Amino acid sequence: MILKVITSNLGKVKEYRDSLGSFGIRIEHMKIPYDEIQSSKLEDVVKESMEHLKASGLTDFIIDDSGMFVDALGGFPGVYSAYVQKTVGNAGILKLMENVDARNANFQCCIGCNIKGKDIIVTGRCEGTILRKETGTEGFGYDPIFSHDGKRSFAELPLQEKNEVSHRGIAVKLLINEMKKIA
Ligand code: IMP
């Protein structure tokens, strides 16, 4: 089976190639620009984007909308994660968290998958903390400041290990379960 992964993020493509590959699903990377609506829910963004892509004739594809939600910041940057990463970046989040001891945060990844004429939408979540400084060179985005075990950042984990515990890896496992139901 082949699924098109629609994203401009090569980090996501690598992760999907590894995680879906281990279930025998081949990935074809496509960059198709599409507008994302602004919503307080990742799932709404995914549903709307899927409708847009299907209306253009696309089938058998995956998109995802993800975000990092910091408890002490009321869930910020959350659905604004892409904009915040582009503007103030990890340094900006660390600055906001400078004198904050309660550092719990979570990552969420909502995957939308169109397969065999059906839509599957699943959300994976990974709990963790915001580190005091950026560490590691792997991954992308907020990986250098997020830790699932309170020790190593996501950017210090080999790809396979990140996929075992991450929001995206968990979402992929949920997706595979749903796919089995329609097989
Ligand atoms: P989007 O899903 O591409 O809109 O991602 C929103 C923002 O969160 C972007 O700045 C991504 O770089 C960041 N992001 C999404 N997934 C991850 C991840 O697995 N690790 C680190 N940052 C991520």
Coordinates of N, CA and C and ligand atoms in Angstrom, one line a residue:
M1 N 0.8 -1.2 0.0 CA 0.0 0.0 0.0 C 0.9 1.3 0.0
I2 N 0.4 2.3 -0.8 CA 1.2 3.5 -0.8 C 0.3 4.7 -0.3
L3 N 0.8 5.5 0.5 CA 0.1 6.7 1.0 C 0.9 7.9 0.7
K4 N 0.2 9.0 0.2 CA 0.9 10.2 -0.1 C 0.9 11.0 1.2
V5 N 2.1 11.5 1.6 CA 2.2 12.3 2.8 C 2.3 13.8 2.3
I6 N 1.3 14.6 2.6 CA 1.2 16.0 2.1 C 1.8 16.9 3.2
T7 N 3.0 17.4 3.0 CA 3.6 18.3 4.0 C 4.8 19.0 3.4
S8 N 5.1 20.1 3.9 CA 6.4 20.8 3.5 C 7.5 20.5 4.5
N9 N 7.2 19.7 5.6 CA 8.1 19.4 6.7 C 8.8 18.0 6.4
L10 N 10.1 18.1 6.1 CA 10.8 16.9 5.8 C 11.0 16.0 7.0
G11 N 11.0 16.7 8.2 CA 11.1 15.9 9.5 C 10.0 15.0 9.6
K12 N 8.8 15.5 9.3 CA 7.6 14.6 9.4 C 7.7 13.5 8.4
V13 N 8.1 13.8 7.2 CA 8.2 12.7 6.2 C 9.1 11.6 6.7
K14 N 10.3 11.9 7.3 CA 11.2 10.9 7.8 C 10.5 10.0 8.8
E15 N 9.8 10.7 9.7 CA 9.1 10.0 10.8 C 8.1 9.0 10.2
Y16 N 7.3 9.5 9.3 CA 6.2 8.6 8.7 C 6.8 7.5 7.9
R17 N 8.0 7.8 7.2 CA 8.6 6.7 6.4 C 9.0 5.6 7.3
D18 N 9.5 6.0 8.5 CA 10.0 4.9 9.5 C 8.7 4.2 10.1
S19 N 7.8 5.0 10.7 CA 6.7 4.4 11.5 C 5.7 3.7 10.6
L20 N 5.3 4.3 9.5 CA 4.4 3.5 8.6 C 5.1 2.4 7.8
G21 N 6.4 2.7 7.5 CA 7.2 1.6 6.9 C 7.2 0.4 7.6
S22 N 7.2 0.5 9.0 CA 7.3 -0.7 9.8 C 6.0 -1.5 9.8
F23 N 4.9 -0.9 9.2 CA 3.7 -1.6 9.0 C 3.5 -1.9 7.6
G24 N 4.5 -1.8 6.8 CA 4.4 -2.2 5.3 C 3.8 -1.2 4.4
I25 N 3.7 0.1 4.9 CA 3.0 1.1 4.1 C 4.1 2.0 3.5
R26 N 4.1 2.1 2.2 CA 5.1 3.0 1.6 C 4.7 4.4 1.5
I27 N 5.6 5.3 1.6 CA 5.3 6.7 1.6 C 5.8 7.4 0.4
E28 N 4.8 8.2 -0.2 CA 5.2 9.1 -1.3 C 5.1 10.5 -0.8
H29 N 6.2 11.3 -0.8 CA 6.1 12.6 -0.3 C 5.6 13.6 -1.4
M30 N 4.6 14.4 -1.0 CA 4.1 15.4 -2.0 C 4.0 16.7 -1.2
K31 N 4.4 17.8 -1.9 CA 4.2 19.2 -1.3 C 3.1 19.8 -2.0
I32 N 1.9 19.9 -1.4 CA 0.8 20.6 -2.1 C 0.4 21.7 -1.1
P33 N 0.6 23.0 -1.5 CA 0.3 24.0 -0.5 C -1.3 24.1 -0.3
Y34 N -1.7 24.1 0.9 CA -3.1 24.3 1.2 C -3.3 25.2 2.4
D35 N -4.4 26.0 2.4 CA -4.6 26.9 3.5 C -5.2 26.2 4.7
E36 N -4.7 26.6 5.9 CA -5.2 26.0 7.1 C -6.1 27.0 7.7
I37 N -7.4 26.6 8.1 CA -8.2 27.5 8.9 C -7.6 27.7 10.2
Q38 N -8.0 28.8 10.9 CA -7.6 29.0 12.3 C -8.7 28.5 13.2
S39 N -8.3 27.6 14.0 CA -9.3 27.0 14.9 C -8.7 26.7 16.3
S40 N -9.5 26.5 17.3 CA -8.9 26.2 18.6 C -8.7 24.7 18.7
K41 N -9.1 23.9 17.7 CA -8.9 22.4 17.7 C -8.1 22.0 16.5
L42 N -7.1 21.1 16.7 CA -6.3 20.6 15.6 C -7.2 19.8 14.7
E43 N -8.1 19.1 15.3 CA -9.0 18.2 14.5 C -9.8 19.0 13.4
D44 N -10.3 20.2 13.8 CA -11.1 21.0 12.9 C -10.2 21.4 11.7
V45 N -8.9 21.7 12.0 CA -8.0 22.2 10.9 C -7.8 21.0 9.9
V46 N -7.6 19.8 10.5 CA -7.4 18.6 9.7 C -8.6 18.3 8.8
K47 N -9.8 18.3 9.4 CA -11.0 17.9 8.7 C -11.2 18.9 7.5
E48 N -11.0 20.2 7.8 CA -11.2 21.2 6.7 C -10.2 21.0 5.6
S49 N -8.9 20.8 6.0 CA -7.9 20.7 5.0 C -8.1 19.4 4.2
M50 N -8.6 18.3 4.8 CA -8.9 17.1 4.0 C -10.0 17.3 3.0
E51 N -11.0 18.1 3.3 CA -12.1 18.4 2.4 C -11.5 19.1 1.2
H52 N -10.6 20.1 1.5 CA -10.0 20.9 0.4 C -9.2 20.0 -0.5
L53 N -8.4 19.1 0.1 CA -7.5 18.3 -0.8 C -8.4 17.3 -1.6
K54 N -9.4 16.7 -0.9 CA -10.2 15.7 -1.7 C -11.0 16.4 -2.8
A55 N -11.4 17.7 -2.6 CA -12.1 18.4 -3.6 C -11.2 18.7 -4.8
S56 N -9.9 18.6 -4.6 CA -8.9 18.8 -5.7 C -8.6 17.5 -6.4
G57 N -9.3 16.4 -5.9 CA -9.2 15.1 -6.6 C -8.2 14.1 -5.9
L58 N -7.6 14.6 -4.9 CA -6.5 13.8 -4.2 C -7.2 12.6 -3.4
T59 N -6.6 11.4 -3.5 CA -7.0 10.3 -2.7 C -5.8 9.6 -2.0
D60 N -6.1 8.8 -1.1 CA -5.0 8.0 -0.4 C -3.9 8.8 0.1
F61 N -4.2 9.7 1.0 CA -3.2 10.6 1.5 C -3.2 10.8 3.0
I62 N -2.2 11.3 3.6 CA -2.1 11.7 5.0 C -1.7 13.1 5.2
I63 N -2.4 13.8 6.1 CA -1.9 15.1 6.5 C -1.9 15.1 8.1
D64 N -1.1 16.0 8.7 CA -1.2 16.1 10.1 C -1.1 17.5 10.5
D65 N -1.8 17.9 11.6 CA -1.6 19.2 12.3 C -1.2 18.9 13.7
S66 N -0.1 19.5 14.1 CA 0.4 19.2 15.4 C 0.6 20.5 16.2
G67 N 0.8 20.3 17.5 CA 1.1 21.5 18.3 C 1.7 21.1 19.7
M68 N 2.4 22.0 20.3 CA 2.9 21.8 21.7 C 2.1 22.7 22.6
F69 N 1.6 22.1 23.7 CA 0.7 22.8 24.6 C 1.4 22.8 26.0
V70 N 1.7 24.1 26.4 CA 2.5 24.2 27.7 C 1.5 24.6 28.8
D71 N 1.4 23.8 29.9 CA 0.4 24.0 30.9 C 0.5 25.5 31.5
A72 N 1.8 25.8 31.9 CA 2.0 27.1 32.6 C 1.6 28.3 31.7
L73 N 1.5 28.1 30.4 CA 1.2 29.2 29.5 C -0.3 29.0 29.0
G74 N -1.1 28.3 29.8 CA -2.5 28.1 29.4 C -2.7 27.4 28.1
G75 N -1.7 26.5 27.8 CA -1.8 25.7 26.5 C -1.2 26.3 25.3
F76 N -0.6 27.5 25.5 CA 0.1 28.2 24.4 C 1.4 27.4 24.2
P77 N 2.0 27.3 23.0 CA 1.5 27.9 21.8 C 0.4 27.1 21.1
G78 N 0.2 25.8 21.5 CA -0.9 25.1 21.0 C -1.2 25.2 19.5
V79 N -2.4 25.6 19.2 CA -2.7 25.7 17.7 C -2.0 26.8 17.0
Y80 N -1.2 27.6 17.8 CA -0.4 28.7 17.1 C 1.1 28.2 17.0
S81 N 1.3 26.9 17.2 CA 2.7 26.4 17.3 C 3.5 26.8 16.1
A82 N 3.0 26.7 14.9 CA 3.7 26.9 13.7 C 4.2 28.4 13.6
Y83 N 3.2 29.3 13.9 CA 3.5 30.7 13.9 C 4.6 31.1 15.0
V84 N 4.4 30.6 16.1 CA 5.3 30.9 17.2 C 6.7 30.4 16.9
Q85 N 6.8 29.1 16.4 CA 8.1 28.6 16.0 C 8.8 29.5 15.0
K86 N 8.0 29.9 14.0 CA 8.6 30.8 12.9 C 9.0 32.1 13.4
T87 N 8.3 32.7 14.4 CA 8.6 34.0 14.8 C 9.6 34.1 16.0
V88 N 9.2 33.6 17.2 CA 10.1 33.7 18.3 C 10.9 32.4 18.6
G89 N 10.4 31.3 18.0 CA 11.2 30.1 18.1 C 11.3 29.5 19.5
N90 N 12.2 28.5 19.6 CA 12.4 27.9 20.9 C 13.0 28.9 22.0
A91 N 13.8 29.8 21.5 CA 14.3 30.8 22.5 C 13.2 31.6 23.1
G92 N 12.2 31.9 22.3 CA 11.1 32.7 22.8 C 10.3 31.9 23.8
I93 N 10.1 30.6 23.6 CA 9.4 29.8 24.6 C 10.2 29.7 25.9
L94 N 11.5 29.5 25.7 CA 12.4 29.4 26.9 C 12.3 30.7 27.7
K95 N 12.3 31.8 27.0 CA 12.2 33.1 27.7 C 11.0 33.3 28.5
L96 N 9.8 32.9 27.9 CA 8.5 32.9 28.6 C 8.5 32.0 29.8
M97 N 9.4 31.0 29.8 CA 9.4 30.0 30.9 C 10.5 30.2 31.9
E98 N 11.2 31.3 31.7 CA 12.5 31.6 32.5 C 12.3 31.3 34.0
N99 N 11.3 31.9 34.6 CA 11.2 31.7 36.1 C 10.0 30.8 36.4
V100 N 9.7 29.9 35.5 CA 8.6 29.0 35.8 C 9.1 27.6 36.2
D101 N 8.7 27.1 37.4 CA 9.1 25.8 37.8 C 8.2 24.7 37.3
A102 N 6.9 25.0 37.2 CA 5.9 23.9 36.7 C 6.0 23.9 35.2
R103 N 6.8 22.9 34.7 CA 7.2 22.9 33.3 C 6.4 21.8 32.4
N104 N 5.3 21.3 32.9 CA 4.6 20.3 32.2 C 4.0 20.8 30.8
A105 N 4.1 19.9 29.9 CA 3.6 20.3 28.5 C 3.2 19.0 27.8
N106 N 2.5 19.1 26.7 CA 2.2 18.0 25.9 C 2.2 18.3 24.4
F107 N 2.6 17.3 23.7 CA 2.5 17.4 22.2 C 1.3 16.7 21.7
Q108 N 0.6 17.2 20.7 CA -0.5 16.5 20.1 C -0.3 16.5 18.6
C109 N -0.7 15.4 18.0 CA -0.6 15.2 16.6 C -2.0 14.7 16.1
C110 N -2.7 15.4 15.3 CA -3.9 14.9 14.7 C -3.6 14.5 13.3
I111 N -3.8 13.3 13.0 CA -3.6 12.8 11.6 C -4.9 12.6 10.9
G112 N -5.0 13.1 9.7 CA -6.1 12.8 8.8 C -5.6 12.0 7.7
C113 N -6.3 10.8 7.5 CA -5.9 9.9 6.4 C -7.1 9.6 5.6
N114 N -6.9 9.7 4.3 CA -8.0 9.3 3.3 C -7.4 8.0 2.7
I115 N -8.2 6.9 2.8 CA -7.8 5.6 2.3 C -9.0 4.8 1.9
K116 N -8.9 4.2 0.7 CA -10.0 3.4 0.2 C -11.3 4.1 0.3
G117 N -11.3 5.4 -0.1 CA -12.5 6.2 -0.1 C -13.1 6.5 1.3
K118 N -12.3 6.2 2.3 CA -12.8 6.6 3.7 C -11.8 7.6 4.4
D119 N -12.4 8.3 5.3 CA -11.5 9.2 6.1 C -11.3 8.7 7.5
I120 N -10.1 8.7 8.0 CA -9.8 8.3 9.4 C -9.1 9.5 10.0
I121 N -9.6 9.9 11.2 CA -8.9 11.0 11.9 C -8.6 10.5 13.3
V122 N -7.4 10.6 13.7 CA -6.9 10.1 15.0 C -6.0 11.2 15.6
T123 N -5.9 11.2 17.0 CA -5.0 12.2 17.6 C -4.1 11.4 18.6
G124 N -2.8 11.6 18.5 CA -1.9 11.0 19.5 C -1.4 12.2 20.4
R125 N -1.1 11.8 21.7 CA -0.6 12.8 22.6 C 0.6 12.2 23.4
C126 N 1.5 13.1 23.7 CA 2.7 12.7 24.4 C 2.9 13.7 25.5
E127 N 2.9 13.3 26.8 CA 3.2 14.2 27.9 C 4.7 14.4 28.1
G128 N 5.0 15.5 28.6 CA 6.4 15.8 28.9 C 6.7 17.1 29.6
T129 N 7.9 17.6 29.5 CA 8.2 18.8 30.2 C 9.1 19.7 29.2
I130 N 9.1 21.0 29.5 CA 9.9 21.9 28.8 C 11.3 22.0 29.5
L131 N 12.3 21.7 28.7 CA 13.7 21.8 29.3 C 14.1 23.2 29.6
R132 N 15.2 23.4 30.3 CA 15.7 24.8 30.6 C 16.5 25.3 29.5
K133 N 17.1 24.5 28.6 CA 17.8 25.0 27.5 C 17.7 24.0 26.3
E134 N 18.0 24.5 25.1 CA 17.9 23.6 23.9 C 19.0 22.6 23.9
T135 N 18.7 21.3 23.7 CA 19.7 20.3 23.6 C 19.4 19.3 22.4
G136 N 20.4 18.9 21.8 CA 20.2 17.8 20.7 C 20.2 18.4 19.3
T137 N 20.4 17.6 18.4 CA 20.5 18.1 17.0 C 19.6 17.3 16.0
E138 N 18.9 16.3 16.6 CA 18.0 15.5 15.7 C 16.6 16.2 15.7
G139 N 15.7 15.7 14.8 CA 14.4 16.1 14.8 C 14.2 17.5 14.2
F140 N 13.2 18.2 14.7 CA 12.8 19.5 14.1 C 12.0 20.3 15.1
G141 N 11.7 21.6 14.8 CA 10.8 22.4 15.6 C 11.1 22.5 17.0
Y142 N 10.2 22.1 17.9 CA 10.3 22.2 19.3 C 11.1 21.0 20.0
D143 N 11.6 20.1 19.1 CA 12.2 18.9 19.7 C 13.4 19.3 20.7
P144 N 14.2 20.3 20.4 CA 15.3 20.5 21.4 C 14.9 21.0 22.8
I145 N 13.6 21.4 22.9 CA 13.2 21.9 24.3 C 12.2 21.0 24.9
F146 N 11.7 20.0 24.3 CA 10.7 19.1 24.8 C 11.3 17.7 25.2
S147 N 11.0 17.3 26.4 CA 11.4 16.0 26.9 C 10.3 15.1 27.4
H148 N 10.2 13.9 26.9 CA 9.2 13.0 27.4 C 9.6 12.3 28.7
D149 N 10.9 12.2 29.0 CA 11.3 11.5 30.2 C 12.0 12.4 31.2
G150 N 11.9 13.7 30.9 CA 12.5 14.7 31.9 C 14.1 14.7 31.9
K151 N 14.6 13.9 31.0 CA 16.1 13.9 30.9 C 16.6 14.3 29.5
R152 N 16.2 13.5 28.5 CA 16.7 13.8 27.1 C 15.6 14.5 26.4
S153 N 16.1 15.5 25.5 CA 15.1 16.2 24.6 C 14.7 15.2 23.5
F154 N 13.6 15.5 22.8 CA 13.3 14.7 21.6 C 14.4 14.8 20.6
A155 N 15.1 16.0 20.6 CA 16.2 16.2 19.6 C 17.5 15.3 19.9
E156 N 17.4 14.7 21.1 CA 18.5 13.7 21.4 C 18.2 12.3 21.2
L157 N 17.0 12.0 20.8 CA 16.5 10.7 20.5 C 16.8 10.3 19.1
P158 N 17.2 9.0 18.9 CA 17.2 8.5 17.5 C 15.8 8.5 17.0
L159 N 15.6 8.6 15.7 CA 14.3 8.7 15.1 C 13.3 7.6 15.5
Q160 N 13.9 6.4 15.6 CA 13.0 5.2 15.9 C 12.5 5.4 17.4
E161 N 13.4 5.9 18.2 CA 13.0 6.0 19.6 C 11.9 7.1 19.8
K162 N 12.1 8.2 19.1 CA 11.1 9.3 19.1 C 9.8 8.7 18.6
N163 N 9.8 8.0 17.6 CA 8.5 7.4 17.0 C 7.9 6.4 18.0
E164 N 8.6 5.8 18.9 CA 8.0 4.9 19.8 C 7.2 5.6 20.9
V165 N 7.6 6.8 21.2 CA 6.9 7.5 22.3 C 6.2 8.8 21.9
S166 N 6.5 9.3 20.7 CA 6.0 10.6 20.4 C 4.5 10.7 20.1
H167 N 3.9 11.9 20.1 CA 2.5 12.1 19.7 C 2.3 11.6 18.3
R168 N 3.2 11.8 17.4 CA 3.0 11.3 16.0 C 3.1 9.8 15.9
G169 N 4.0 9.2 16.6 CA 4.2 7.8 16.7 C 2.9 7.1 17.2
I170 N 2.4 7.7 18.3 CA 1.2 7.2 18.9 C 0.0 7.3 18.0
A171 N -0.1 8.5 17.3 CA -1.2 8.7 16.3 C -1.1 7.7 15.2
V172 N 0.1 7.3 14.8 CA 0.3 6.3 13.7 C -0.2 5.0 14.2
K173 N 0.0 4.6 15.4 CA -0.5 3.3 15.9 C -2.0 3.3 16.0
L174 N -2.6 4.4 16.4 CA -4.1 4.5 16.4 C -4.6 4.4 15.0
L175 N -3.9 5.0 14.0 CA -4.3 5.0 12.6 C -4.3 3.6 12.1
I176 N -3.2 2.9 12.4 CA -3.1 1.5 11.9 C -4.2 0.6 12.4
N177 N -4.6 0.8 13.7 CA -5.8 0.1 14.3 C -7.0 0.4 13.5
E178 N -7.2 1.7 13.2 CA -8.4 2.0 12.5 C -8.4 1.5 11.0
M179 N -7.2 1.5 10.4 CA -7.1 0.9 9.1 C -7.5 -0.6 9.0
K180 N -7.1 -1.3 10.1 CA -7.4 -2.7 10.1 C -8.9 -2.9 10.1
K181 N -9.6 -2.0 10.7 CA -11.1 -2.2 10.7 C -11.7 -2.1 9.3
I182 N -11.1 -1.3 8.4 CA -11.7 -1.1 7.1 C -11.0 -2.0 6.0
A183 N -10.0 -2.8 6.5 CA -9.2 -3.6 5.5 C -10.1 -4.7 4.8
Ligands
IMP1 P1 2.4 21.8 12.0 O1 1.7 20.5 12.3 O2 3.3 21.6 10.9 O3 1.4 22.9 11.8 O4 3.3 22.0 13.2 C1 3.1 23.1 14.1 C2 4.5 23.5 14.7 O5 4.8 22.5 15.7 C3 5.6 23.6 13.7 O6 6.4 24.7 14.0 C4 6.4 22.3 13.9 O7 7.7 22.4 13.6 C5 6.1 22.0 15.3 N1 6.0 20.5 15.5 C6 5.1 19.7 15.0 N2 5.4 18.4 15.3 C7 6.6 18.5 16.0 C8 7.4 17.5 16.6 O8 7.2 16.3 16.4 N3 8.5 17.9 17.2 C9 8.8 19.3 17.3 N4 8.1 20.2 16.8 C10 7.0 19.8 16.1

